[in-house]
Phi, psi and omega in degrees: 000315177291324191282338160295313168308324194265009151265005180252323167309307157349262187322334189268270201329345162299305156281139174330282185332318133311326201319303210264024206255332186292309185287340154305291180286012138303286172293005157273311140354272192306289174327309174274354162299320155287332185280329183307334194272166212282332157301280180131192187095170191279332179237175184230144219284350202240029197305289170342324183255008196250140180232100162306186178231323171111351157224175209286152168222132181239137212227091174264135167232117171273172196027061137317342233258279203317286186322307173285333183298359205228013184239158192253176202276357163303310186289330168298316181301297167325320187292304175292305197286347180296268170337335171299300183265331164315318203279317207293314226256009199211356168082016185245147175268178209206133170195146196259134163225131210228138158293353183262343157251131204321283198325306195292308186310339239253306188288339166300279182325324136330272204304309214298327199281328183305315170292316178269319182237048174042049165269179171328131153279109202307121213297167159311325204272355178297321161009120165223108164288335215290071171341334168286349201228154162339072211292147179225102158219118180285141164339104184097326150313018193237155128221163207308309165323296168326324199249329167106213193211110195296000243184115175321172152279343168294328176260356177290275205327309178242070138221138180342287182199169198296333174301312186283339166305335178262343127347276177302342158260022158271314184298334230229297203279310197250302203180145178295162173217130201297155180269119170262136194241108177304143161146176209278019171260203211256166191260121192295141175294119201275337204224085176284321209268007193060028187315301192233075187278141188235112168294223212020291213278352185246007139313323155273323143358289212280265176327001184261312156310312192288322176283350158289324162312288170312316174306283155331324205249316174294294176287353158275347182284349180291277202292328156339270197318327169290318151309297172347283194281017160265335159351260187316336171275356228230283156308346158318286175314318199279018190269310221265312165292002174292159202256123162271156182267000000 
């Protein structure tokens, strides 16, 4: 997503009008990212370590249910403070959602009205840390004290930086995990064995591919017919512009 954002960003600077428009919406990012923590203030105590992006981001980790039943309360704890700080360090909110609970859809459905049509803003207290239970933490309600530190300190010290200290105690609780690299090859398959395949979503999925095809298959045959007939005028001209001998 970022790596998108920044060809894109790219591409705005080009025109005047535009230039300034990604660094805008970034200090605005940053504004509603401070008013949202439970101080209040112009800044966030953890403003310095947050890379806004400039749009908005929600972070759903759906079917909680199927996880907690079936993960021990270590893993949950990793699970929740890992996702805590990728959500805190990138200005994005973070919430557990199970369909069967009312409560968990009812705060999807909140933040998405906050975001999409400028409904209420979820308040700090609104807050639910409890790894064991449905987490809700809105964009900017976090902070680094609060979410801890993954890592002893002695061992924070010989590593890059804090994102791979956490990396590594995701790896130490669950399983190494591959470096996904933005760009245009295929995206390794998160769920080969089909564990949690949705007919709904992946039917519209499949019609949605089919109709990108068609669609992509129309504008080239479109831009063909246009070559075509730019052909024949072409030669034309250069006859008519030729020298008698």
């Amino acid at each position: 997503l970022r790596a998108r954002i920044h060809k894109l960003e790219s591409a705005m600077q080009k025109v005047p009008a535009k230039a300034k428009l990604m660094e805008q919406l970034r200090q605005r990012a940053a504004k509603r990212f401070a008013s949202a923590a439970s101080a209040g203030g112009d800044k966030h105590e953890d403003e310095g370590m947050v890379k806004h992006l400039g749009v908005t981001v929600v972070i759903a980790a759906c079917k909680f249910d199927e996880f907690s039943s079936s993960a021990e309360a270590k893993l949950k704890r990793t699970m929740g403070r890992c996702l805590r700080f990728l959500a805190h360090v990138n200005g994005a909110s973070l919430l557990y959602v199970s369909k069967d609970d009312k409560q968990s859809v009812n705060n999807f459905r909140a933040l998405l009205t906050h975001y999409l049509f400028k409904g209420p803003q979820p308040a700090a207290k609104s807050k639910q840390a409890d790894h064991l239970q449905h987490m809700l933490i809105p964009a900017g309600s976090d902070s680094l004290k609060d979410i801890g530190m993954p890592l002893r300190p002695e061992e924070m010290t010989q590593l890059p930086s804090p994102l791979d200290a956490w990396r590594k105690k995701w790896e130490e609780d669950f399983d190494k995990t591959p470096v996904i690299k933005a760009g245009p090859e295929a995206v390794q398959e998160l769920d080969p064995k089909g564990q949690y395949k949705e007919w709904q979503v992946d039917t519209a999925l499949v019609q949605k591919e089919q109709d990108l095809k068609l669609y992509l298959s129309s504008q080239q045959q479109e831009k063909d017919k246009a070559e075509t007939a730019k052909k024949p005028l072409a030669r034309s001209a250069s006859t008519k512009a030729a020298p008698k001998r």
